[in-house]
Coordinates of C-alpha atoms and ligand atoms in Angstrom, one line a residue:
X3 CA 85.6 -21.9 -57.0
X4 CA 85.4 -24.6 -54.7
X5 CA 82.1 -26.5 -53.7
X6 CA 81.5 -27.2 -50.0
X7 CA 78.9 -27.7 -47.8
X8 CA 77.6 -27.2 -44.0
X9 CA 76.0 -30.5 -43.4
X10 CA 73.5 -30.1 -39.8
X11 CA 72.3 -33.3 -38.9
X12 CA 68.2 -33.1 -38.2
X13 CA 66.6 -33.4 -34.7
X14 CA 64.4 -36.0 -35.7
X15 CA 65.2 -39.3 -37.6
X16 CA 66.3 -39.3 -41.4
X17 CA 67.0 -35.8 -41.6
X18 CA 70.0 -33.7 -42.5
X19 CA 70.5 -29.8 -44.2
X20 CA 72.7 -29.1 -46.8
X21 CA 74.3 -25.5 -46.4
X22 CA 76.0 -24.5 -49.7
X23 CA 79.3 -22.7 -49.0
X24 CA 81.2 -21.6 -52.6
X25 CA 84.8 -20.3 -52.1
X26 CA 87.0 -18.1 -54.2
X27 CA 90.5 -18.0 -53.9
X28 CA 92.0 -15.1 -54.2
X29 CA 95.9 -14.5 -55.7
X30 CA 96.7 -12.4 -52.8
X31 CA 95.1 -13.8 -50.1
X32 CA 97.8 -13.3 -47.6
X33 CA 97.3 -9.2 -47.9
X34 CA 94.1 -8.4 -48.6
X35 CA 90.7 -8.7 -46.1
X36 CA 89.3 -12.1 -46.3
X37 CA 85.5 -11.9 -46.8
X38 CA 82.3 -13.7 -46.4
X39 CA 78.6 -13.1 -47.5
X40 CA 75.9 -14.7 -46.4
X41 CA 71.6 -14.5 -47.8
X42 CA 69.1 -16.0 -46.5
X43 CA 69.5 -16.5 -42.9
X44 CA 65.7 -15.7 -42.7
X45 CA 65.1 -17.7 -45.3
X46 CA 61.9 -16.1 -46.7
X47 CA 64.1 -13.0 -47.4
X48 CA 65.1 -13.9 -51.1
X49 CA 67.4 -10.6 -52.4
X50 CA 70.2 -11.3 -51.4
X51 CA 69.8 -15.0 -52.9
X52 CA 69.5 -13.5 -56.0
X53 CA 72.1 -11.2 -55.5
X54 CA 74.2 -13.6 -54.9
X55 CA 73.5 -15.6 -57.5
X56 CA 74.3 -13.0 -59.9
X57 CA 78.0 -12.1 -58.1
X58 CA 79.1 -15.4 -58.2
X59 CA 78.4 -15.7 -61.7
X60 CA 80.8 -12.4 -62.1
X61 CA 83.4 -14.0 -59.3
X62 CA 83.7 -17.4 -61.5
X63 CA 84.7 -15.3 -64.8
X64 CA 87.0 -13.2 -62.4
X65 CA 88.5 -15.5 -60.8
X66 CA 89.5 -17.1 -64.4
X67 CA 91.2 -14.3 -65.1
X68 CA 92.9 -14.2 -61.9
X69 CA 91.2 -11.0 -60.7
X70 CA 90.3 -11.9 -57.4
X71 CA 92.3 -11.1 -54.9
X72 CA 91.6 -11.6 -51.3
X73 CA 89.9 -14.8 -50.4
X74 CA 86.0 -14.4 -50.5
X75 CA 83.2 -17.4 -48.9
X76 CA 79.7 -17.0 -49.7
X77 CA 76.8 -19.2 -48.5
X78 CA 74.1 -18.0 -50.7
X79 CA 71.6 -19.9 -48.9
X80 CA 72.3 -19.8 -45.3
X81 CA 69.3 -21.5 -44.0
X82 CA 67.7 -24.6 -45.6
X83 CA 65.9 -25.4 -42.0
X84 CA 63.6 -22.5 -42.3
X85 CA 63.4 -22.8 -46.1
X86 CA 61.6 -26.0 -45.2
X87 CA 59.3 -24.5 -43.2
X88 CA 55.8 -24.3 -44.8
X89 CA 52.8 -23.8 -42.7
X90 CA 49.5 -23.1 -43.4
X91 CA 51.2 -22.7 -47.6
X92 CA 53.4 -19.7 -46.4
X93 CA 57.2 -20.1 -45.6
X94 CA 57.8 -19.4 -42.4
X95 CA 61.4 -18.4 -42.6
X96 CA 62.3 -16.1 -39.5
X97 CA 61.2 -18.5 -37.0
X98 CA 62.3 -21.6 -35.9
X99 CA 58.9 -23.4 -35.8
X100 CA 60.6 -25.6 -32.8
X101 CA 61.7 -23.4 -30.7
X102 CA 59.9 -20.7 -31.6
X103 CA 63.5 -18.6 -31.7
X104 CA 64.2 -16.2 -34.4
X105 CA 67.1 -17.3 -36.8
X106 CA 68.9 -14.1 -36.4
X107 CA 68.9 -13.9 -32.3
X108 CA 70.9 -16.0 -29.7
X109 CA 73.9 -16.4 -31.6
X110 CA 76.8 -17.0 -29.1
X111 CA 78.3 -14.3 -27.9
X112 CA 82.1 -15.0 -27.6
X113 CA 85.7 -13.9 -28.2
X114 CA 86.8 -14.3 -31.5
X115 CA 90.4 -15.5 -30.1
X116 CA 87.6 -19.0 -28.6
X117 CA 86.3 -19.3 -32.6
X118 CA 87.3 -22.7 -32.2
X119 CA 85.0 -24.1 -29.3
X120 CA 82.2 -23.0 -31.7
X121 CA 82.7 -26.3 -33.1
X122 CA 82.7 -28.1 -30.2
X123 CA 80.3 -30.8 -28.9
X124 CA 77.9 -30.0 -32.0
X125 CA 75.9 -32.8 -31.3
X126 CA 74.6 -31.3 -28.3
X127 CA 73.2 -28.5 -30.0
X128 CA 69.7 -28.8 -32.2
X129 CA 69.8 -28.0 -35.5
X130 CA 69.2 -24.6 -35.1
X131 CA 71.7 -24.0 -33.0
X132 CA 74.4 -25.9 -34.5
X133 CA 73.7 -23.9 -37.8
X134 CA 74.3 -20.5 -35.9
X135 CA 77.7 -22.0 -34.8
X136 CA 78.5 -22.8 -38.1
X137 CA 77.7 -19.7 -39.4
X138 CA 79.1 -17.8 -36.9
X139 CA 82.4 -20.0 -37.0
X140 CA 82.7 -19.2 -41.2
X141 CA 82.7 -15.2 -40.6
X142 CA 84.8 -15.1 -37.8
X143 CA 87.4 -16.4 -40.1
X144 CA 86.9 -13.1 -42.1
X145 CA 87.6 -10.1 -42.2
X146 CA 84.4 -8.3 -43.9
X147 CA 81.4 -9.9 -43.1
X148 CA 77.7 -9.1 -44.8
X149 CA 75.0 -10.5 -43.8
X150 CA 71.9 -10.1 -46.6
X151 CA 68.5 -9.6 -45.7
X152 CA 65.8 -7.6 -46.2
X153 CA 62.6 -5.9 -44.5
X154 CA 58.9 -6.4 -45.8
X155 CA 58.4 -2.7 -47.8
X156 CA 61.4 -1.2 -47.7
X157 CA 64.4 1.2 -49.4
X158 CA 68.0 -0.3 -49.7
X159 CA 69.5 0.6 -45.5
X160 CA 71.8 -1.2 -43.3
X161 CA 72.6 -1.7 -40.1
X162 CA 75.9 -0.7 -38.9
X163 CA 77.4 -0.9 -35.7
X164 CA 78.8 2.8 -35.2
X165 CA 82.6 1.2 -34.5
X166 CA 82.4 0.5 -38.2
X167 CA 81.2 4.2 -39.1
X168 CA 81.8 6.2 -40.8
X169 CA 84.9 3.5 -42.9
X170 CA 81.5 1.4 -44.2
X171 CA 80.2 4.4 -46.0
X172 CA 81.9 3.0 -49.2
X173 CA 79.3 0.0 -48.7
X174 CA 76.6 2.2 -48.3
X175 CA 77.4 4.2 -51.1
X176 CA 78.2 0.9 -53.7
X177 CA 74.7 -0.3 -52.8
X178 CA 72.9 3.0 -53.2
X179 CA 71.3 2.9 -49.6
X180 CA 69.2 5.8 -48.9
X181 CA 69.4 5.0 -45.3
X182 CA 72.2 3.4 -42.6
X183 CA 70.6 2.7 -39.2
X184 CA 73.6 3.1 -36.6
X185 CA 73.7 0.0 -34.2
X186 CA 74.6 0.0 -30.7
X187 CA 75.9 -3.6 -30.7
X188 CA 73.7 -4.5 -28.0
X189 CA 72.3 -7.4 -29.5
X190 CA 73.0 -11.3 -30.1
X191 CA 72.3 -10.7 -34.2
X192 CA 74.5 -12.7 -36.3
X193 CA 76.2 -9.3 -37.5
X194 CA 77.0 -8.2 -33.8
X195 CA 78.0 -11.8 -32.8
X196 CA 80.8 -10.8 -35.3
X197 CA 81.2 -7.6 -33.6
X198 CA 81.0 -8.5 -30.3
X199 CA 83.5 -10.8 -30.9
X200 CA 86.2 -8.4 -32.3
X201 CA 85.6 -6.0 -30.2
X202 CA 86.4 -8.5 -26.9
X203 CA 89.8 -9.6 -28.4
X204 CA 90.4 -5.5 -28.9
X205 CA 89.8 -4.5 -25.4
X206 CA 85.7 -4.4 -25.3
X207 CA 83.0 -2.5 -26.0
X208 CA 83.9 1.3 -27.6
X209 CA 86.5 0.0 -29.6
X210 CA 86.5 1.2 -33.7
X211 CA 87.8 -1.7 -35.8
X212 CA 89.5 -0.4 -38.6
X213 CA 89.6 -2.4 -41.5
X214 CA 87.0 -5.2 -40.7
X215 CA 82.9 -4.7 -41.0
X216 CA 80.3 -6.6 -40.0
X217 CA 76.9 -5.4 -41.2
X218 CA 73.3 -6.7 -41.7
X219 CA 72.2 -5.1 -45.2
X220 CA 68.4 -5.5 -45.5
X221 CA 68.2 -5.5 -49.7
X222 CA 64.7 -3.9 -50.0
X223 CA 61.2 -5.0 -49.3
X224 CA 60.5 -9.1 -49.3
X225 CA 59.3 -8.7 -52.9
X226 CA 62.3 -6.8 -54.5
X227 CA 63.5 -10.2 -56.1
X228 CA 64.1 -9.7 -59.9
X229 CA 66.9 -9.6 -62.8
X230 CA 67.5 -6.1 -62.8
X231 CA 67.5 -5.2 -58.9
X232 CA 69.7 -8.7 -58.2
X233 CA 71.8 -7.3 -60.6
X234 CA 72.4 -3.9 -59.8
X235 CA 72.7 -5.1 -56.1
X236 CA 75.5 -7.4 -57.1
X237 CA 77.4 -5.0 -59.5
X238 CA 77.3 -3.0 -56.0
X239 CA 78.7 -5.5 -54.0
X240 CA 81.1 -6.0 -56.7
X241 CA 82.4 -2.4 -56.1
X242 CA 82.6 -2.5 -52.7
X243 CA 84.8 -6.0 -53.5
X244 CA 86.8 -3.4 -55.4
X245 CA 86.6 -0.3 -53.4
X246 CA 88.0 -2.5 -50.3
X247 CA 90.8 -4.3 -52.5
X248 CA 89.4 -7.9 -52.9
X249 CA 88.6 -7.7 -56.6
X250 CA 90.3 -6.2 -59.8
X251 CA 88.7 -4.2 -62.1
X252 CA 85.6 -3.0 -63.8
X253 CA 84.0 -0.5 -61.6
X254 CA 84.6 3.7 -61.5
X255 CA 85.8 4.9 -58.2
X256 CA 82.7 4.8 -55.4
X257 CA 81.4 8.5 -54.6
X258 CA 80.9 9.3 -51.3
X259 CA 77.5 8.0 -49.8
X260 CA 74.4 10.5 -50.3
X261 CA 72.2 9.2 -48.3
X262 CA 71.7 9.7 -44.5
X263 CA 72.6 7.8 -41.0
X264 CA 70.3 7.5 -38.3
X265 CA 71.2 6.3 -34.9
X266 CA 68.6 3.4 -33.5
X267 CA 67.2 6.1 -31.0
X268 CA 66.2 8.2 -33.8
X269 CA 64.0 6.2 -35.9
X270 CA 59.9 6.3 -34.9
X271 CA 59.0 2.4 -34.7
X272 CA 55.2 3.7 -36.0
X273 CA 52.4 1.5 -34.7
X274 CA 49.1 0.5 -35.0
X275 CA 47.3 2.5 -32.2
X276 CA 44.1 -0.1 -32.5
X277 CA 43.3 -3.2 -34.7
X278 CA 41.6 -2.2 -37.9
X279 CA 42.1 -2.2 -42.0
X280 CA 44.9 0.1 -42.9
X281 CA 44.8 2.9 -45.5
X282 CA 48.2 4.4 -45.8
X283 CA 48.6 7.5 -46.6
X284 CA 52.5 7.4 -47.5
X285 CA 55.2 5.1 -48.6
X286 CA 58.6 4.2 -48.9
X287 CA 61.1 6.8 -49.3
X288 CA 58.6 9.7 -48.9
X289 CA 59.7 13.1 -46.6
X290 CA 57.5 13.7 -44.0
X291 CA 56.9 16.6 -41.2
X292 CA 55.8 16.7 -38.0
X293 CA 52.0 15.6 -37.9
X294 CA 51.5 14.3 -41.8
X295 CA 48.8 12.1 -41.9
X296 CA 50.7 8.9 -42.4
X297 CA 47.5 5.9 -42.4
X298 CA 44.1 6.0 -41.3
X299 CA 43.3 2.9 -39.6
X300 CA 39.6 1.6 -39.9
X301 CA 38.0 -0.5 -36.9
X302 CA 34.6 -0.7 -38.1
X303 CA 33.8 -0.3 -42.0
X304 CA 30.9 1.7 -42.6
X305 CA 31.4 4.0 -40.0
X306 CA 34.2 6.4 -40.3
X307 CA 33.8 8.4 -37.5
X308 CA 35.3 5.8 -35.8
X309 CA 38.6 6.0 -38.0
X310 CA 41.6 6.5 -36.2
X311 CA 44.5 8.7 -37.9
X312 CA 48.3 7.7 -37.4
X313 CA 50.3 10.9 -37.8
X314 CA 54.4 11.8 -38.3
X315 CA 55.8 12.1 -34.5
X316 CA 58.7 14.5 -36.1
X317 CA 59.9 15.0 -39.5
X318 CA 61.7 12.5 -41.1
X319 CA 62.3 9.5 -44.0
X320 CA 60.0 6.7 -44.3
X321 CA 62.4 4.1 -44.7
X322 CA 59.9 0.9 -44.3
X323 CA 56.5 -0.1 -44.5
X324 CA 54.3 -3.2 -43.6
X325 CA 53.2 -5.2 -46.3
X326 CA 50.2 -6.0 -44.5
X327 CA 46.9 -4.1 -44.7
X328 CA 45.1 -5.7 -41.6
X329 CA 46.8 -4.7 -38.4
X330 CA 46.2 -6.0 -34.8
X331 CA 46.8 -3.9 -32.0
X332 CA 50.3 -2.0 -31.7
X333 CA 51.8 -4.0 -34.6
X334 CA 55.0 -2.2 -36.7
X335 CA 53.5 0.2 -39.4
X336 CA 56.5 2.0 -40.6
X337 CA 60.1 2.9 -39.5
X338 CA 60.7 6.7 -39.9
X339 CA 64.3 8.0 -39.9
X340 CA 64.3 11.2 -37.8
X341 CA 67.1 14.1 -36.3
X342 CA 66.0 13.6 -33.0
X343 CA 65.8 11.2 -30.2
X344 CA 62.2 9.2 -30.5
X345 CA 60.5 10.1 -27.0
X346 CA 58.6 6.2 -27.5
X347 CA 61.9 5.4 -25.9
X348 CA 63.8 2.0 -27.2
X349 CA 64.9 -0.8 -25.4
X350 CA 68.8 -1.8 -26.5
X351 CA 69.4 -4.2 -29.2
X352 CA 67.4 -4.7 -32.3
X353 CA 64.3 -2.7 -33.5
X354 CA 62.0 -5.5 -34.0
X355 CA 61.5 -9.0 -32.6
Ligands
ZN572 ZN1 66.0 -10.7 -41.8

């Protein structure tokens, strides 16, 4: 394993980030998918940090033995800037407290044939910015790209731009998601920065890209950060590694993914119709129909005619929930996975802010 770094000079005097990058050779890199993982990228979502900790811990005895075989990069820490980031005692890791811009938006949206000019002129980029080129720059020299996150209350899902469905079911089914949410790469996320820029050296939008994936994995809820889950996550990622030919050994054959794919425009974004205390009625991974009570949202304790009930739109899979129990006016309760086309109606791109 080698040891290198991203270092991303501060914008203000005396500063600098450190962005760990650990690299595995593999025997037989010149034929097999190179790959790279990142964690972190909001950096108060801790999985895949653990995660990661945990596969490189198996990828140092493998690669003793010689059993890796395509090259693999992982950052297991992608973003130190927002790490730093402590206001009012909370970690404020999806925003850039400068700029206000989220750490997984505005990535450069370019050909992956122009890779180089990412690192171009870096000094006239601020530090956010120059770390997004980095990034960006490391998994367009890959060929499988994962990009770890996770959501606040959550199951194990992904996103997954549909031109790499339905080859990154093996994924799916390695990690045990109970939900993929089909992209429509419409987005500047780092994931379909990676896309996008296949697909324009391919012939554009439309195109399937056999052979390469780029995917956001949301590992769970925030909390989900322990020995056992970071270990079963990395024994999965370990199998995909296998499944997809990079590593050697030590997992059975993957069986085909159980759980279920929902495209963007089918999953009910449930919100807070006014501001109150929440009482939810359901959670994670529950089955819902059509009109179950799903929270009753208080506005004025001690009087509960006033309560407001939030009911299922159409049946489906609660796939997330807010962690929170206050809610101000139309904030995200829950995402339910559902068959048909949410009439709330969806602007392109991501789900959330
Ligand atoms: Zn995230």
């Amino acid at each position: 394993m080698k040891q290198n770094a991203i270092v991303i000079p501060g914008d203000t005097p005396g500063v600098s980030w450190r962005v760990p990058v650990l690299e595995f050779s593999g025997t037989e890199a010149a034929t097999k998918p190179k790959t790279y993982i990142q964690a972190a990228l909001h950096a108060n979502e801790l999985p895949g940090v653990a995660t990661l900790h945990r596969l490189c811990a198996r990828l140092r005895e493998a690669e003793a033995a010689g059993a890796i075989l395509g090259d693999i990069t992982i950052a297991p820490q992608a973003n130190p800037i927002g790490a730093s980031q402590s206001h009012f005692g909370e970690m404020q890791g999806r925003f850039d407290l400068g700029s206000r811009g989220n750490y997984n938006r505005d990535f450069p949206l370019i050909a992956a044939s122009a890779r180089d000019a990412l690192l171009v002129d870096l000094d006239h980029y601020c530090a956010p910015d120059r770390l997004k080129r980095e990034l960006l720059f490391r998994a367009l020299g890959a060929d499988l790209v994962l990009d770890l996150h996770c959501d606040d209350e959550s199951l194990s899902y992904a996103y997954i731009d549909s031109a790499f469905w339905p080859e990154a079911s093996d994924l799916a089914s390695a990690l045990q998601m109970e939900a993929v949410f089909l992209s429509d790469g419409e987005s500047s996320a780092f994931e379909e920065a990676v896309s996008y820029a296949w697909k324009q050296d391919e012939g554009g939008k439309g195109v399937s890209l056999p052979g390469r994936l780029s995917v956001t994995v949301e590992l769970r809820g925030r909390r989900d950060v322990g020995p056992d889950v970071a270990q079963r996550d990395a024994d999965g990622l370990w199998a995909f590694l296998k499944a997809r030919g990079i590593v050697d050994g030590g997992s059975p054959a993957l069986s085909p993914y159980a759980g279920s794919a929902f495209a963007l425009d089918t999953i009910e974004m449930i919100k807070a119709p006014i501001p109150g205390t929440i009482l939810f009625h359901r959670d994670i991974g529950d089955r819902v129909e059509a009109g179950d009570l799903l929270a009753v949202i208080v506005p004025h304790p001690g009087f509960p005619e006033d309560d407001v009930e939030v009911r299922a739109p159409q049946a489906g899979l609660v796939v997330t929930r807010s962690s929170a129990r206050f809610a101000r006016r139309r904030d995200d309760l829950m995402k339910i996975g559902c068959a048909a086309i949410s009439r709330a109606g969806r602007r392109a791109g991501t789900l959330e802010d």
